[in-house]
N, CA and C of each residue as an Amber inpcrd file, in Angstrom:
protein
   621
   0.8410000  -1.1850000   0.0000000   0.0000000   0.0000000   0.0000000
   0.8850000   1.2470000   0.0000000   0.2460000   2.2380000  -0.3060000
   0.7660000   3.6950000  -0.4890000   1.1120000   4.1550000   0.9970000
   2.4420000   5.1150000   0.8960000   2.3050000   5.6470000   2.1940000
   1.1540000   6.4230000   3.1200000   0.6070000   7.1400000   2.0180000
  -0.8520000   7.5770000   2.3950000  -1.8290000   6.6610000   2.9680000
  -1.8390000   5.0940000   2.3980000  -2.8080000   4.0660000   2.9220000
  -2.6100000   3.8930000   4.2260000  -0.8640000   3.6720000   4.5310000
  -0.2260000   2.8500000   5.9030000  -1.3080000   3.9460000   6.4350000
  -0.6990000   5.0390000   6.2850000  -1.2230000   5.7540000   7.4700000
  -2.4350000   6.1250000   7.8600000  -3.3550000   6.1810000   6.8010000
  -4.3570000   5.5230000   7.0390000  -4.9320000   4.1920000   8.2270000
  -4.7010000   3.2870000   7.5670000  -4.7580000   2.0780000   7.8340000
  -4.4000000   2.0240000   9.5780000  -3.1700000   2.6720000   9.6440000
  -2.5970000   2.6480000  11.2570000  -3.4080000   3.6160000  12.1700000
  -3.9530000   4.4860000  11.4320000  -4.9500000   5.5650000  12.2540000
  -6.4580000   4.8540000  12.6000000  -6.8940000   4.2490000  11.6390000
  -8.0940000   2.7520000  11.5360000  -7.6060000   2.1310000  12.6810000
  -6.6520000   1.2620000  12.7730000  -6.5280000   0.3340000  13.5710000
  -6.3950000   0.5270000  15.1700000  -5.5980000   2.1370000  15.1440000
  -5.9320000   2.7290000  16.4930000  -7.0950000   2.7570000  17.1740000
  -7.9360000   3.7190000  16.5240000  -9.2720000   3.5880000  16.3990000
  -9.7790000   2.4550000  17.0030000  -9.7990000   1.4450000  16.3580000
 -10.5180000   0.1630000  16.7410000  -9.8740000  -0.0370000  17.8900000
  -8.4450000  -0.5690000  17.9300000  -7.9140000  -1.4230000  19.3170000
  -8.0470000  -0.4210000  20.9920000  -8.2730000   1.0250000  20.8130000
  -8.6650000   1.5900000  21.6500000 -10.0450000   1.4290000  22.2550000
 -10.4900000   1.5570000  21.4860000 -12.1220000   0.7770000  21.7480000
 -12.1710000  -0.3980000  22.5120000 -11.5120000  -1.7310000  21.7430000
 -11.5740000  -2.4630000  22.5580000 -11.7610000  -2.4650000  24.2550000
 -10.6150000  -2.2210000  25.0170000 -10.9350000  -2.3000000  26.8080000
 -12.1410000  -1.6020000  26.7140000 -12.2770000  -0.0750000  26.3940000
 -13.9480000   0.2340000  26.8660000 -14.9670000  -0.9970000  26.6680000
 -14.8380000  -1.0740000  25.2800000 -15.8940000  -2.4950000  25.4080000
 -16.1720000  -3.4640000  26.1690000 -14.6370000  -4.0230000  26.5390000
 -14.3260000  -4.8980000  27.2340000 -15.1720000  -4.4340000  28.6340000
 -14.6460000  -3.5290000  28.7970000 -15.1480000  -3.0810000  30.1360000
 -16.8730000  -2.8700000  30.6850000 -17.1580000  -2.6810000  29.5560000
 -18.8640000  -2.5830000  29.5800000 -19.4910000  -3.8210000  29.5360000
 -18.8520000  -4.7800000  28.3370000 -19.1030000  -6.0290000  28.0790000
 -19.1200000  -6.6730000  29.6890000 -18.1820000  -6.4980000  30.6440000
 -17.8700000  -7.3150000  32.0020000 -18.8280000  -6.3160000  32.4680000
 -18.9690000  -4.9960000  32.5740000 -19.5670000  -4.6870000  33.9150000
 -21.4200000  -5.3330000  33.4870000 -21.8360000  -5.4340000  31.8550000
 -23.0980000  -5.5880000  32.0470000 -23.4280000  -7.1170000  31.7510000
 -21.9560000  -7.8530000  32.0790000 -22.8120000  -9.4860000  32.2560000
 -23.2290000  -9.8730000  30.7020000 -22.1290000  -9.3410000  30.0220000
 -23.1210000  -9.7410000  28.7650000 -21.5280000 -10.4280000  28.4980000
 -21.8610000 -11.4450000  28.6830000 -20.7710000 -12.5330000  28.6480000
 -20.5830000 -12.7950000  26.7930000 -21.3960000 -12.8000000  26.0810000
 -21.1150000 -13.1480000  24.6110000 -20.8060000 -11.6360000  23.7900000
 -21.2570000 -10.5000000  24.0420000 -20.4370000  -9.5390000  23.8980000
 -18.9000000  -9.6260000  24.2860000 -18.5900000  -9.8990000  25.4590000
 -17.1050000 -10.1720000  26.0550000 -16.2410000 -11.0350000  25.0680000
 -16.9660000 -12.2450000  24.9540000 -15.8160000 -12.5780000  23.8650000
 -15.5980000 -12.8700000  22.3910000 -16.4990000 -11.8980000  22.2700000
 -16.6040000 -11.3350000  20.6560000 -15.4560000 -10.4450000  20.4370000
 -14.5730000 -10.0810000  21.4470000 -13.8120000  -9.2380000  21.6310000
 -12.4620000  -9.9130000  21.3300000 -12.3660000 -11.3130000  21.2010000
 -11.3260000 -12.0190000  21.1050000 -11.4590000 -12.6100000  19.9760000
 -10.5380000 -13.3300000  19.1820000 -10.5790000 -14.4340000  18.5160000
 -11.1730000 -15.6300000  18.5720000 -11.5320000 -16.1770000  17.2250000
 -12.7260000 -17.2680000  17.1890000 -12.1620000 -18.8250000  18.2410000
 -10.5560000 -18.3810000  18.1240000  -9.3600000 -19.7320000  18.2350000
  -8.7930000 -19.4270000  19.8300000  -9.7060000 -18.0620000  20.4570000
  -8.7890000 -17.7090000  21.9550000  -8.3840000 -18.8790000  22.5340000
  -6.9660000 -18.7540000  23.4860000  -6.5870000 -19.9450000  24.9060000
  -7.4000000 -19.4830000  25.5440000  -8.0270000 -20.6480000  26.2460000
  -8.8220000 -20.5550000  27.6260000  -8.2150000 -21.4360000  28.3690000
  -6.7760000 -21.2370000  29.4900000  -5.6510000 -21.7330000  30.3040000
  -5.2970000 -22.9260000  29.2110000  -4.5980000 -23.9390000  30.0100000
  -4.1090000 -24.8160000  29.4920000  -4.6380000 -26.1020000  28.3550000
  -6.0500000 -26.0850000  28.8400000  -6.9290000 -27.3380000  28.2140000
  -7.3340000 -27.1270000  26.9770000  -7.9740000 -25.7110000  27.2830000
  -9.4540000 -24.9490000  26.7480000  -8.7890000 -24.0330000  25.5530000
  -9.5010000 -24.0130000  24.4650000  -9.8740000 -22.7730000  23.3790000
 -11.1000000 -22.9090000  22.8170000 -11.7590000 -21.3990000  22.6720000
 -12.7050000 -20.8790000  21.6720000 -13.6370000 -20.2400000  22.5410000
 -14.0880000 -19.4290000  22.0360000 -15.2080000 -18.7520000  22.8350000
 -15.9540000 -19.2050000  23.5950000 -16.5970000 -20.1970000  23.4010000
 -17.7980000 -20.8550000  24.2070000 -16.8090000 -20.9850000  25.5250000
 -15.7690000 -21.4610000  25.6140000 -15.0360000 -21.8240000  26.8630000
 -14.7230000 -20.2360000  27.5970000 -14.4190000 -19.9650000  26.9810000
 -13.8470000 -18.3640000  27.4580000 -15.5020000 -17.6340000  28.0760000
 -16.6280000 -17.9760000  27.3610000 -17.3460000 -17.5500000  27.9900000
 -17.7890000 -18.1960000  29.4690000 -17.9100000 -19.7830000  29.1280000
 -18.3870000 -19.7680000  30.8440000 -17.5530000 -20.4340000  31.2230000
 -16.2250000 -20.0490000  31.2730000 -15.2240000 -20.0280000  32.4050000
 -15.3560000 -18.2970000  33.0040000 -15.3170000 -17.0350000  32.1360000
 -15.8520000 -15.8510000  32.6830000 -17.4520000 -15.8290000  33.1410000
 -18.0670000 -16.7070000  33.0700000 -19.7690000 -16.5580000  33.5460000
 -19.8750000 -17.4080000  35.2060000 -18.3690000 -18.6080000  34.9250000
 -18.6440000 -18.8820000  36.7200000 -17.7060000 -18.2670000  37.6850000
 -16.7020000 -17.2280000  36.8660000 -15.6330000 -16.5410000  37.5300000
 -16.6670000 -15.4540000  38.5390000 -17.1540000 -14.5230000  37.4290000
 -18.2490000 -13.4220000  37.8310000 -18.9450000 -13.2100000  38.7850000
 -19.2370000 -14.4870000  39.1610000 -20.5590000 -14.7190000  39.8820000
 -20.5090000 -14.6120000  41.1170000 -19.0630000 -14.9640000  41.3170000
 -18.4680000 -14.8900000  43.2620000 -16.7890000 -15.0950000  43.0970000
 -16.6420000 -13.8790000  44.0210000 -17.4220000 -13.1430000  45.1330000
 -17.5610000 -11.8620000  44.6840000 -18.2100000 -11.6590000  43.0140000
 -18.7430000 -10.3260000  42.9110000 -20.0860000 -10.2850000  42.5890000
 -20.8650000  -9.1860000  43.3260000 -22.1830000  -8.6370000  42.7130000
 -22.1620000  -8.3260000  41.3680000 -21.3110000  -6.8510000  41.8020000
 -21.2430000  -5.7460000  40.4890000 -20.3400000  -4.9710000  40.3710000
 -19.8260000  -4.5340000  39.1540000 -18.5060000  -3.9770000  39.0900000
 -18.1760000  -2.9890000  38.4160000 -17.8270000  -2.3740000  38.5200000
 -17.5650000  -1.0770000  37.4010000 -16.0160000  -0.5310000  37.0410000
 -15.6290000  -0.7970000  35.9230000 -14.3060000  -0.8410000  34.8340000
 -14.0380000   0.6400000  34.6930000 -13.1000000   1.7570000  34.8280000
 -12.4980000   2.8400000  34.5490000 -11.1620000   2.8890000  33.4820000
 -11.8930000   2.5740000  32.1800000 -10.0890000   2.8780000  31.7260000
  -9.5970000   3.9270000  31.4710000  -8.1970000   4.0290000  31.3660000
  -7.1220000   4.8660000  31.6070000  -6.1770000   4.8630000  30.6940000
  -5.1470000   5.5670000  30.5360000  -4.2740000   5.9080000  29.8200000
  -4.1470000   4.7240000  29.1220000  -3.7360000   4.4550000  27.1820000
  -3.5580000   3.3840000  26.7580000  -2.7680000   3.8380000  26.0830000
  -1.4200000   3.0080000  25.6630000  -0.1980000   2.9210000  24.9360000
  -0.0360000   1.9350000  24.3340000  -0.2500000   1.7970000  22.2360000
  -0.4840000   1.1100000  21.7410000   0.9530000   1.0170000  20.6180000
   1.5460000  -0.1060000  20.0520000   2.6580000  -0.4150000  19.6030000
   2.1270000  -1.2350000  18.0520000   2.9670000  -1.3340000  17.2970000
   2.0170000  -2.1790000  16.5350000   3.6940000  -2.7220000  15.7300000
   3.6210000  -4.2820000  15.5520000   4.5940000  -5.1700000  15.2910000
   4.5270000  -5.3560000  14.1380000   3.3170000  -5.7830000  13.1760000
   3.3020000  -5.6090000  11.9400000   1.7030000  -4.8140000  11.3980000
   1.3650000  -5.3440000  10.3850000  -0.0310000  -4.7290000  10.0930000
  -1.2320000  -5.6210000  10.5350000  -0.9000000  -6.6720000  11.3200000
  -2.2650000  -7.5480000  12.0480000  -1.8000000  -7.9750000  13.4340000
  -0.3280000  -7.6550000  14.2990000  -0.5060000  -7.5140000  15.2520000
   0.2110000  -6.3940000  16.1000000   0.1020000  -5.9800000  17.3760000
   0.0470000  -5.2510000  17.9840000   0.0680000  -5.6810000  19.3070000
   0.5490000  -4.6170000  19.7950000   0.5810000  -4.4770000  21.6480000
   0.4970000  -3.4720000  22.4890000   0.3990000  -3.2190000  23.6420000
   0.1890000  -2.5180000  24.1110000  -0.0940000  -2.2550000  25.9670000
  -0.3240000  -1.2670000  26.6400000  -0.4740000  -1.4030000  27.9820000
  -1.9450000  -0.3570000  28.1680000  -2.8140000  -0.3930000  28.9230000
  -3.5840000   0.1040000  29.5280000  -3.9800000   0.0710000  31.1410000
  -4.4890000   1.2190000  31.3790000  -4.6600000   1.4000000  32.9180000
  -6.3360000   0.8620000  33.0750000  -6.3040000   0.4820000  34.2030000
  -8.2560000   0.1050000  34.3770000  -7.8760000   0.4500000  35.9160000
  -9.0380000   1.4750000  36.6420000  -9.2680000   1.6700000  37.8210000
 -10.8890000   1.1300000  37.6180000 -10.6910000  -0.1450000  38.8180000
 -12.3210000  -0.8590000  38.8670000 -12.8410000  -1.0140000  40.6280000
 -13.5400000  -1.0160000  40.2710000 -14.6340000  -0.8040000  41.6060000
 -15.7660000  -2.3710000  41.6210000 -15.8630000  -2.8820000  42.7480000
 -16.0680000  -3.9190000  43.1160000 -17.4080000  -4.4770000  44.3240000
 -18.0110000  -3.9610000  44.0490000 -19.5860000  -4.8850000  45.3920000
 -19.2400000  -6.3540000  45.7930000 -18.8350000  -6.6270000  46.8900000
 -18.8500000  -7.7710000  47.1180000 -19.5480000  -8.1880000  48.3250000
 -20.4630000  -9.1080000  48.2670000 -20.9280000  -9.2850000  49.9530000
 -21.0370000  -7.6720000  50.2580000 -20.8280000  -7.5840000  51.6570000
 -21.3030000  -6.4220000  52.4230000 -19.9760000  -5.3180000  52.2450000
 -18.9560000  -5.4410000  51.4550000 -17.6700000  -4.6170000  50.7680000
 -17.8530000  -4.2310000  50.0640000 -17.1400000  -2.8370000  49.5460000
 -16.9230000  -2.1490000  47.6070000 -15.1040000  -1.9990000  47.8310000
 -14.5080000  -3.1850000  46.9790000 -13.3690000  -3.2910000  46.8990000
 -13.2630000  -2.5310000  45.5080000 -12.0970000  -1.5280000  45.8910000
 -11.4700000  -0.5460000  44.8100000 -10.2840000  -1.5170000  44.3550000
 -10.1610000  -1.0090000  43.3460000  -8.7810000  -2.1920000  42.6820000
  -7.7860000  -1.4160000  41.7320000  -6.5030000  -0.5050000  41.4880000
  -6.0030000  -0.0070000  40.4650000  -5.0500000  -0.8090000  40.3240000
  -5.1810000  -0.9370000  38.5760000  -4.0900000  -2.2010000  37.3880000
  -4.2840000  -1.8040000  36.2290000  -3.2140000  -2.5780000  35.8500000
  -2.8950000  -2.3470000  34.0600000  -2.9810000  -3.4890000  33.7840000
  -3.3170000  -3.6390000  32.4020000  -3.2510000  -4.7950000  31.2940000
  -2.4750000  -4.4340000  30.1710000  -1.6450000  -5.9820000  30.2130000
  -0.3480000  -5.7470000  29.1340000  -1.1320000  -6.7910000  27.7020000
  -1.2480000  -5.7970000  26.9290000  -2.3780000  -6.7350000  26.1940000
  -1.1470000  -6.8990000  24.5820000  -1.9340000  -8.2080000  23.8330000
  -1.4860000  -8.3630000  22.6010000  -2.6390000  -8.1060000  22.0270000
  -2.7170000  -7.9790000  20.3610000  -3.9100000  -7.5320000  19.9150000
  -3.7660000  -8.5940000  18.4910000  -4.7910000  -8.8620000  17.7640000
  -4.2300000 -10.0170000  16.3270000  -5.7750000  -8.8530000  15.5610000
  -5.2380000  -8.8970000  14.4380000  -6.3770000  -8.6370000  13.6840000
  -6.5790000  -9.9200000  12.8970000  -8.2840000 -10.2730000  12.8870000
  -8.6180000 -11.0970000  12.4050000 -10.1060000 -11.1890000  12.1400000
 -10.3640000 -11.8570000  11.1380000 -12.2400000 -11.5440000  10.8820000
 -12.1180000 -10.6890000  10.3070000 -11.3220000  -9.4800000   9.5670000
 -11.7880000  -8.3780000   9.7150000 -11.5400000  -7.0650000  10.4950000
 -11.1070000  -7.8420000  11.4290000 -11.3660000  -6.5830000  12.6080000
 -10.1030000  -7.2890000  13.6570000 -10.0100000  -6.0820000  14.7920000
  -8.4740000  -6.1920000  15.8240000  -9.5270000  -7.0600000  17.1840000
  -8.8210000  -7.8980000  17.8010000  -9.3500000  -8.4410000  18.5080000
  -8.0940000  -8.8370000  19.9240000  -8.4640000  -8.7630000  20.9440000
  -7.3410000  -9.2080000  21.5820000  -6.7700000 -10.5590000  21.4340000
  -5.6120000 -10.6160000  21.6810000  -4.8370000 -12.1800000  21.7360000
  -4.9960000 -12.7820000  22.8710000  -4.3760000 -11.3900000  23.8520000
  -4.3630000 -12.3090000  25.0920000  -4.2750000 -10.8280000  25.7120000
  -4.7010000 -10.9320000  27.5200000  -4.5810000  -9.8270000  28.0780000
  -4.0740000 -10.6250000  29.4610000  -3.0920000 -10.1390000  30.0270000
  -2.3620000 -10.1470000  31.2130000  -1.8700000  -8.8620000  32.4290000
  -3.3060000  -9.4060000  33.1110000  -3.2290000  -8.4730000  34.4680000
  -2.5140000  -8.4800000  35.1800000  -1.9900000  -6.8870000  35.4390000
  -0.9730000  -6.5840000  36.5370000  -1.7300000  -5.4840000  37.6670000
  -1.5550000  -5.9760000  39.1320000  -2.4460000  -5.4380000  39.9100000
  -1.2800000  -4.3620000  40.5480000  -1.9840000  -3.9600000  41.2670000
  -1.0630000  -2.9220000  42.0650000  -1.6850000  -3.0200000  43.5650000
  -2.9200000  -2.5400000  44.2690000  -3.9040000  -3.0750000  45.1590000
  -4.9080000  -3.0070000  45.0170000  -5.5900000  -3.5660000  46.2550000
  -7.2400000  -3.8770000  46.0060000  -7.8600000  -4.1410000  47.6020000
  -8.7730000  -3.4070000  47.8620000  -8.9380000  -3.3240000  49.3360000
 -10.7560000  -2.6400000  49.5270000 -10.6710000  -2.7330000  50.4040000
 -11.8070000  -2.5900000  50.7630000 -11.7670000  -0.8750000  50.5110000
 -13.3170000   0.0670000  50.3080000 -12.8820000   1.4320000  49.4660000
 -12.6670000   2.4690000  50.9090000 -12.8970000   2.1910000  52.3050000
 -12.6870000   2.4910000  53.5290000 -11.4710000   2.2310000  54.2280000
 -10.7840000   1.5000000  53.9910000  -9.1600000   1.1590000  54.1030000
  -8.2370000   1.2690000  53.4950000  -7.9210000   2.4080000  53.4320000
  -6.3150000   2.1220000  52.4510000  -5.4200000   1.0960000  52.7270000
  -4.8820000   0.8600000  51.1970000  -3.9010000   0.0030000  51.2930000
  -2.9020000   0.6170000  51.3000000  -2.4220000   0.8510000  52.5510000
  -1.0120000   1.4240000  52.9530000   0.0310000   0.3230000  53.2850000
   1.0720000   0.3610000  52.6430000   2.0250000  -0.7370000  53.0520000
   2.1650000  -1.7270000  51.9960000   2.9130000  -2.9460000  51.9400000
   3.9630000  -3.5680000  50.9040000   2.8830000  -4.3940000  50.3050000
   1.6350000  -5.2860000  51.1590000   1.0470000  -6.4090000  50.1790000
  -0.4980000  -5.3390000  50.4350000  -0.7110000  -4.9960000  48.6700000
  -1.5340000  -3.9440000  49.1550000  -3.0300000  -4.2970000  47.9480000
  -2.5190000  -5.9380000  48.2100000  -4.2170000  -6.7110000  47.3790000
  -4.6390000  -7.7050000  48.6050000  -5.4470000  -6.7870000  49.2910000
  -6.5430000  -7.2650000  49.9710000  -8.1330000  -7.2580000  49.5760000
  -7.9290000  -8.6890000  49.3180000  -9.3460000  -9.3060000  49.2350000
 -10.3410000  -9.7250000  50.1480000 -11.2300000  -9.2220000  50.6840000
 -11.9840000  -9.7320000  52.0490000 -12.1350000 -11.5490000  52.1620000
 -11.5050000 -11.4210000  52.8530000 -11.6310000 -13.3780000  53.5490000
 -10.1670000 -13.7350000  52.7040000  -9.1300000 -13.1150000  52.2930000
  -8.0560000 -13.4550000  51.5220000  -6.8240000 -13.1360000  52.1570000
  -5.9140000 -13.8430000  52.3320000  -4.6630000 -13.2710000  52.5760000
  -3.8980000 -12.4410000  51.9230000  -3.3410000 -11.6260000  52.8430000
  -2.8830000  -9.9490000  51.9230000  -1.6470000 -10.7640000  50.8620000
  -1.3230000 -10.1440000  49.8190000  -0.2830000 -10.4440000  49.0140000
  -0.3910000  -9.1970000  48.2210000   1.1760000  -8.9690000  48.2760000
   1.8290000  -8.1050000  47.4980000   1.9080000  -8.2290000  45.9220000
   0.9480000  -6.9180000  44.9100000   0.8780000  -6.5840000  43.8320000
   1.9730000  -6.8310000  42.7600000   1.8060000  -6.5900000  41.2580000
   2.9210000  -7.3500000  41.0260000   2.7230000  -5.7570000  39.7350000
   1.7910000  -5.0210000  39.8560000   2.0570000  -3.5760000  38.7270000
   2.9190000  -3.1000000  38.1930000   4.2460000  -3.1790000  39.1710000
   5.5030000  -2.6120000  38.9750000   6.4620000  -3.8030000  38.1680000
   5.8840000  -4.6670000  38.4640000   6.8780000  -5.7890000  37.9940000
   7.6450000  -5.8230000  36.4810000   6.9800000  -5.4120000  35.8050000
   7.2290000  -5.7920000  34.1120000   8.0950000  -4.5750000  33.6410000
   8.1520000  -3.4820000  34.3670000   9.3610000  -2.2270000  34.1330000
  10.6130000  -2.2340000  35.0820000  11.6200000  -2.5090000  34.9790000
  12.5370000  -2.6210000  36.0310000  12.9750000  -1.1150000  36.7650000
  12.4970000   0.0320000  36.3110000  12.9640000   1.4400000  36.6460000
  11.8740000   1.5640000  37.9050000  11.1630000   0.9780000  38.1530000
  10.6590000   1.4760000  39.3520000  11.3270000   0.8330000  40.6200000
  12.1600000  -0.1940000  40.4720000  12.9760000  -0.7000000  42.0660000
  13.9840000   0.0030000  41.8010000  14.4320000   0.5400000  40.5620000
  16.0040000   1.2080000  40.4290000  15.4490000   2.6570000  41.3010000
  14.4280000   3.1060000  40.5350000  14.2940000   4.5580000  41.3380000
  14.8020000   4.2630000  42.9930000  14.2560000   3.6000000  43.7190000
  13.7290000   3.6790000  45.0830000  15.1060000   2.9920000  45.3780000
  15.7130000   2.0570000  44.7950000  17.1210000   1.2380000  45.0260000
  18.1800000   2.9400000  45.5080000  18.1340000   3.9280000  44.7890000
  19.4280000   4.6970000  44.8160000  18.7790000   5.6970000  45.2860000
  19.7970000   7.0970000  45.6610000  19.6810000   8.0080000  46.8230000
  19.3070000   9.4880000  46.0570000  18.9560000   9.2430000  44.4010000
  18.8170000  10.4210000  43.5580000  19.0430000  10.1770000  42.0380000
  19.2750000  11.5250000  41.5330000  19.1810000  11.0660000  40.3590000
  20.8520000  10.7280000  39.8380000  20.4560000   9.1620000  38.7520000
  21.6280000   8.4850000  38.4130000  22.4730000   8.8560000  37.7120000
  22.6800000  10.4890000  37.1590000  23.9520000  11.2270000  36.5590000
  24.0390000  10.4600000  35.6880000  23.7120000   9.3380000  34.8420000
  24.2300000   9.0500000  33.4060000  23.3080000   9.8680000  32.2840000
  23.8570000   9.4010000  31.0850000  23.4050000  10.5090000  29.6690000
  21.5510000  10.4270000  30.1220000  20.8610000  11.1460000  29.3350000
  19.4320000  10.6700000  28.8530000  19.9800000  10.1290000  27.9040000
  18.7210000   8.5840000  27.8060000  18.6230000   8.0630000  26.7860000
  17.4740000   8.7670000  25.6910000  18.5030000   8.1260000  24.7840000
  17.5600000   8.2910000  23.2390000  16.1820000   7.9800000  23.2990000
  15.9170000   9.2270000  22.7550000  14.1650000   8.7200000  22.6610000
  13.7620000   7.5840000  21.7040000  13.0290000   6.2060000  22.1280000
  12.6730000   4.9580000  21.7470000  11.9940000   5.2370000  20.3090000
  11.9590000   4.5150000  19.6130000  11.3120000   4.0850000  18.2170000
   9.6460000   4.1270000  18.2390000   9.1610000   4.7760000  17.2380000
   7.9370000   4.5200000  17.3810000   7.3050000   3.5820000  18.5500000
   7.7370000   2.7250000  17.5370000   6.9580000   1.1100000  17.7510000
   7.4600000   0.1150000  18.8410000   8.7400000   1.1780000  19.3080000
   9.4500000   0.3730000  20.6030000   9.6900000   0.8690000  21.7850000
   8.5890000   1.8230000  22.5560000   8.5910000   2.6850000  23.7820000
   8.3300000   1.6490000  25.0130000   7.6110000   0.7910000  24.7640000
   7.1960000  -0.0890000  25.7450000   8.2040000  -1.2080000  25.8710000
   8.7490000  -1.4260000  25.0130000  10.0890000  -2.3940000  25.0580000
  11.1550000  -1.8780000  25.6640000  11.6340000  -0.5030000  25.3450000
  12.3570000   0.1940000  25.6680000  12.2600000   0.5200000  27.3810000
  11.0260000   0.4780000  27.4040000  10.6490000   0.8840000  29.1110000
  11.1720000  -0.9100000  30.0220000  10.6230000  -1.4870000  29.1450000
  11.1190000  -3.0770000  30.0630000  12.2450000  -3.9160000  29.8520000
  13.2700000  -3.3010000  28.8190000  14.6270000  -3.3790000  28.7370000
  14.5370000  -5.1010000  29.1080000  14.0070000  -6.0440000  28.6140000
  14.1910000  -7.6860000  28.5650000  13.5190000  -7.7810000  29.9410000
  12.7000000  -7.0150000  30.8120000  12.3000000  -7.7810000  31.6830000
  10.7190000  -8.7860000  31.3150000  11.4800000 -10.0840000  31.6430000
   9.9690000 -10.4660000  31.4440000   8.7490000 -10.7040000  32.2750000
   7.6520000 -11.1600000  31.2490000   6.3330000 -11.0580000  32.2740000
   6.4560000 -11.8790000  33.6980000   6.0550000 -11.5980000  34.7050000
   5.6190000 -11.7540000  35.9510000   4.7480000 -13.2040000  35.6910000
   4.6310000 -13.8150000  36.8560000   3.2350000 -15.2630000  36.8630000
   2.5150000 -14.1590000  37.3760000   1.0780000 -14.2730000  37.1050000
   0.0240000 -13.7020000  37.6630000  -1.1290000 -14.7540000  38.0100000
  -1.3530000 -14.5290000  38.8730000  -2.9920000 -15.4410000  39.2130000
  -4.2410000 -14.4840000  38.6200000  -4.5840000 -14.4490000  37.7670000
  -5.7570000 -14.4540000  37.3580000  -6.8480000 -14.3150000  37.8930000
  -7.3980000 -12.7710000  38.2250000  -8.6590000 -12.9220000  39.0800000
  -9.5330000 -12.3660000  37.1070000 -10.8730000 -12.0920000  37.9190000
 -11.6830000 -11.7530000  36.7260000 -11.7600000 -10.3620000  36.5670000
 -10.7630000  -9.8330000  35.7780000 -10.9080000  -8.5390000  35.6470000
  -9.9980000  -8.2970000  34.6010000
């Protein structure tokens, strides 16, 4: 295609893959479980066993159910990369809010998402949650393990994990006197930010 098309084409695809989490997010807060994974590929992993939608849906339809009522999704800043012309990556923020039992657990995280275009259209690959805390909306989570789940043992967030500059900050006594680095490549700011660190294990809640 013409240079005029790419750019086109890359302004389209923004478009769409931004959309996505809102959707996503509406799709989860209104229980409309087959909206949700219309959002993915026809071929999604569902963990180790499982692929295709039908699985992805009611493995998310008995996740949902407990220990949440109702929930409400806030997204946030999104930073999108794109690898070739059908896939892509990216990070987004979600601040979500939580009814549980007689609790409203607040929760702020990012999702380190891949994106595939397919069908037609951009769909996620895969999305991998990184929490930071989660607590009841009357208690701050002050202090080191700051995902408290009511009836759960506290454990420490893993948000920071996938950029290594946030233990360097707090590791040293100021700022580290070497050059600024070069500003990153288009298409390589988020790589550039995690310099080979890789993904974290995450346990998987529904969000």
């Amino acid at each position: 295609m013409s240079n005029l098309e790419a750019r086109i084409y890359r302004l389209e695809s923004l478009d769409q893959i931004r959309q996505l989490p809102a959707k996503y997010a509406l799709a989860l807060d209104m229980r409309d479980m087959d909206a949700m994974v219309s959002l993915f590929p026809a071929d999604v992993r569902v963990g180790k066993e499982a692929s295709g939608r039908a699985a992805l849906r009611a493995y998310m339809d008995r996740t949902l159910r407990s220990p949440f009522t109702g929930t409400s999704h806030h997204i946030g800043g999104h930073v999108i990369e794109f690898d070739d012309a059908d896939h892509a990556h990216g990070v987004v923020y979600s601040k979500n809010e939580h009814e549980t039992g007689d609790e409203w657990v607040i929760m702020q995280m990012m999702y380190v998402d891949d994106y595939v275009r397919a069908e037609g259209r951009w769909h996620f690959a895969r999305r991998l949650p990184l929490y930071w805390y989660a607590t009841d909306l009357n208690k701050p989570p002050v202090g080191a393990n700051k995902m408290r789940w009511p009836g759960a043992e506290w454990v420490e967030g893993n948000f920071h994990k996938l950029f290594p500059s946030y233990d360097e900050y707090w590791a040293r006594e100021g700022d580290h006197g070497g050059p600024v680095t070069e500003p990153a490549p288009l298409e390589g700011f988020l790589n550039a930010m995690r310099r080979g660190q890789a993904a974290p294990r995450v346990k998987v809640r529904a969000d």
